[in-house]
CSV table of C-alpha atoms in Angstrom, one decimal:
chain,number,residue,atom,x,y,z
J,998,MET,CA,-47.4,-5.2,72.4
J,999,ILE,CA,-50.4,-4.9,74.6
J,1000,GLY,CA,-51.0,-1.7,76.5
J,1001,VAL,CA,-53.2,-0.6,79.4
J,1002,ASN,CA,-53.0,3.1,78.6
J,1003,GLN,CA,-56.7,3.1,77.7
J,1004,LEU,CA,-57.8,3.2,81.3
J,1005,ILE,CA,-60.5,5.5,82.4
J,1006,PRO,CA,-59.1,8.3,84.4
J,1007,THR,CA,-59.1,7.4,88.1
J,1008,SER,CA,-61.2,10.4,89.0
J,1009,GLU,CA,-64.0,9.1,86.9
J,1010,LEU,CA,-63.9,5.7,88.6
J,1011,GLN,CA,-64.1,7.0,92.2
J,1012,ASN,CA,-67.9,7.4,92.1
J,1013,LEU,CA,-68.7,4.0,90.6
J,1014,ASP,CA,-70.2,1.2,92.7
J,1015,LEU,CA,-68.8,-2.4,92.6
J,1016,ILE,CA,-71.0,-3.5,89.8
J,1017,ASP,CA,-70.1,-0.6,87.5
J,1018,LEU,CA,-66.4,-0.9,88.3
J,1019,LEU,CA,-66.4,-4.6,87.4
J,1020,SER,CA,-68.2,-3.8,84.2
J,1021,GLU,CA,-65.8,-1.0,83.3
J,1022,ARG,CA,-62.7,-3.1,83.9
J,1023,HIS,CA,-64.3,-6.2,82.1
J,1024,THR,CA,-65.2,-4.1,79.1
J,1025,LEU,CA,-61.7,-2.6,79.0
J,1026,VAL,CA,-59.7,-5.8,79.2
J,1027,ARG,CA,-62.0,-7.6,76.8
J,1028,ARG,CA,-61.6,-4.7,74.3
J,1029,ILE,CA,-57.8,-4.7,74.7
J,1030,SER,CA,-57.6,-8.5,74.4
J,1031,GLU,CA,-59.8,-8.6,71.3
J,1032,GLN,CA,-57.8,-5.8,69.7
J,1033,ALA,CA,-54.4,-7.5,70.5
J,1034,TRP,CA,-55.6,-10.7,68.7
J,1035,ASN,CA,-57.1,-8.8,65.7
J,1036,ASN,CA,-53.9,-6.7,65.3
J,1037,GLN,CA,-51.8,-9.8,64.8
J,1038,SER,CA,-54.2,-12.1,62.9
J,1039,GLU,CA,-56.0,-12.0,59.7
J,1040,ILE,CA,-58.9,-13.9,61.3
J,1041,HIS,CA,-61.2,-11.6,63.3
J,1042,ILE,CA,-62.5,-13.4,66.4
J,1043,SER,CA,-65.0,-11.6,68.6
J,1044,ASN,CA,-65.1,-11.8,72.4
J,1045,SER,CA,-68.3,-13.9,72.2
J,1046,GLU,CA,-66.5,-16.3,69.9
J,1047,TRP,CA,-63.6,-16.6,72.3
J,1048,TYR,CA,-66.0,-17.2,75.1
J,1049,ILE,CA,-67.5,-20.1,73.3
J,1050,MET,CA,-64.1,-21.4,72.3
J,1051,ALA,CA,-63.1,-21.4,75.9
J,1052,ARG,CA,-66.0,-23.7,76.7
J,1053,ILE,CA,-64.9,-26.1,74.0
J,1054,TYR,CA,-61.2,-26.1,74.4
J,1055,LYS,CA,-59.9,-29.7,75.1
J,1056,ARG,CA,-63.5,-31.0,75.2
J,1057,LYS,CA,-66.2,-32.2,72.8
J,1058,PRO,CA,-69.3,-30.8,74.3
J,1059,ASN,CA,-72.7,-31.0,72.7
J,1060,ILE,CA,-74.4,-27.8,71.7
J,1061,ALA,CA,-77.0,-28.1,74.5
J,1062,TYR,CA,-74.1,-28.0,77.0
J,1063,ILE,CA,-72.8,-24.8,75.5
J,1064,THR,CA,-76.2,-23.3,75.4
J,1065,LYS,CA,-76.7,-24.0,79.2
J,1066,ASN,CA,-73.2,-22.8,80.2
J,1067,VAL,CA,-72.7,-19.7,78.1
J,1068,GLU,CA,-74.5,-16.4,79.0
J,1069,ILE,CA,-75.6,-15.8,75.4
J,1070,SER,CA,-78.9,-16.5,73.8
J,1071,ARG,CA,-79.4,-19.9,72.2
J,1072,GLN,CA,-80.0,-18.3,68.8
J,1073,ALA,CA,-76.8,-16.2,69.1
J,1074,ILE,CA,-74.8,-19.3,70.1
J,1075,HIS,CA,-75.8,-21.1,67.0
J,1076,LYS,CA,-74.9,-18.1,64.9
J,1077,PHE,CA,-71.4,-17.8,66.6
J,1078,ILE,CA,-70.8,-21.6,66.2
J,1079,ASN,CA,-71.6,-21.4,62.5
J,1080,LYS,CA,-69.2,-18.4,62.2
J,1081,LEU,CA,-66.5,-20.3,64.0
J,1082,ALA,CA,-67.0,-23.3,61.6
J,1083,GLU,CA,-66.8,-21.0,58.6
J,1084,LYS,CA,-63.5,-19.7,59.9
J,1085,ARG,CA,-62.3,-23.4,60.3
J,1086,LEU,CA,-61.9,-22.9,64.0
J,1087,VAL,CA,-64.5,-25.6,65.1
J,1088,GLU,CA,-66.0,-28.7,63.7
J,1089,ILE,CA,-69.6,-29.7,64.3
J,1090,LYS,CA,-70.2,-33.4,64.4
J,1091,ASN,CA,-73.1,-35.8,65.1
J,1092,VAL,CA,-73.1,-37.4,68.5
J,1093,GLU,CA,-72.7,-41.1,68.3
J,1094,ASN,CA,-76.0,-43.0,68.5
J,1095,ASN,CA,-78.0,-39.8,68.4
J,1096,LYS,CA,-79.1,-38.3,65.1
J,1097,LYS,CA,-80.5,-35.1,66.6
J,1098,GLU,CA,-77.7,-34.0,68.9
J,1099,LYS,CA,-74.5,-32.4,67.6
J,1100,CYS,CA,-71.1,-31.9,69.4
J,1101,ILE,CA,-68.5,-29.3,68.7
J,1102,GLN,CA,-64.8,-29.3,69.0
J,1103,LEU,CA,-61.9,-27.0,68.1
J,1104,THR,CA,-60.0,-27.9,65.0
J,1105,ALA,CA,-56.2,-28.1,65.1
J,1106,PHE,CA,-56.2,-24.6,63.7
J,1107,GLY,CA,-58.7,-23.5,66.4
J,1108,GLU,CA,-56.6,-24.9,69.1
J,1109,GLU,CA,-53.5,-23.2,67.7
J,1110,CYS,CA,-55.4,-19.8,67.7
J,1111,TYR,CA,-56.7,-20.5,71.2
J,1112,VAL,CA,-53.2,-21.1,72.6
J,1113,LYS,CA,-51.9,-18.0,70.9
J,1114,ASN,CA,-54.7,-15.9,72.4
J,1115,GLU,CA,-54.0,-17.3,75.8
J,1116,ALA,CA,-50.4,-16.0,75.4
J,1117,LEU,CA,-51.7,-12.6,74.5
J,1118,LYS,CA,-54.0,-12.6,77.5
J,1119,ALA,CA,-51.0,-13.5,79.7
J,1120,GLN,CA,-49.1,-10.5,78.3
J,1121,LEU,CA,-52.1,-8.3,79.2
J,1122,GLU,CA,-52.2,-9.8,82.7
J,1123,ASN,CA,-48.4,-9.1,83.1
J,1124,LYS,CA,-49.0,-5.4,82.0
J,1125,ILE,CA,-51.7,-5.1,84.6
J,1126,ALA,CA,-49.4,-6.6,87.2
J,1127,GLU,CA,-46.7,-4.1,86.3
J,1128,LYS,CA,-49.2,-1.3,87.0
J,1129,ILE,CA,-50.9,-2.5,90.1
J,1130,GLY,CA,-48.5,-5.2,91.4
J,1131,THR,CA,-48.2,-8.9,91.2
J,1132,GLU,CA,-49.6,-9.5,94.7
J,1133,GLN,CA,-52.6,-7.3,93.9
J,1134,VAL,CA,-53.3,-9.3,90.7
J,1135,LYS,CA,-53.1,-12.5,92.7
J,1136,LEU,CA,-55.4,-11.1,95.4
J,1137,LEU,CA,-57.9,-9.9,92.7
J,1138,LYS,CA,-57.9,-13.3,91.0
J,1139,ASP,CA,-58.4,-15.1,94.4
J,1140,LEU,CA,-61.3,-12.8,95.3
J,1141,LEU,CA,-63.0,-13.4,91.9
J,1142,LYS,CA,-62.6,-17.2,92.3
J,1143,LEU,CA,-64.4,-17.2,95.6
J,1144,ASP,CA,-68.0,-18.5,95.8
J,1145,TRP,CA,-69.9,-15.3,96.5
J,1146,ASP,CA,-73.1,-17.3,97.2
J,1147,ILE,CA,-75.3,-14.5,95.7
J,1148,VAL,CA,-77.3,-16.4,93.1
């Protein structure tokens, strides 16, 4: 079961600005999510590995695409992809008609793990909804999906 009892006391959050509040909540839910997976599986998968797997799920992107679309260094991405391959979660293949370029895709086992983890994250989202309300969760998601036009 996933819990949200590891929240920072409300009094400590009151003086944080938006950036720090987002960071605190992001760190918290990522830690709970990673822990939930690792408690029920023998295969440890880090948040960075999940992040890369999310970019691959139902696709066969080349490694250059992942490097451009993931906020992790190119060197670290290669390291994570190799770890994912060692865990039999992804396959690295040559791109057709291109000897230099490689594409990556989830294995059947990788897809199975990804789907199970999505269910765990849904449980966590439900727990958050129980604490703050379903409408508040919907509103928060809608706000985060907006184009903030700040880049």
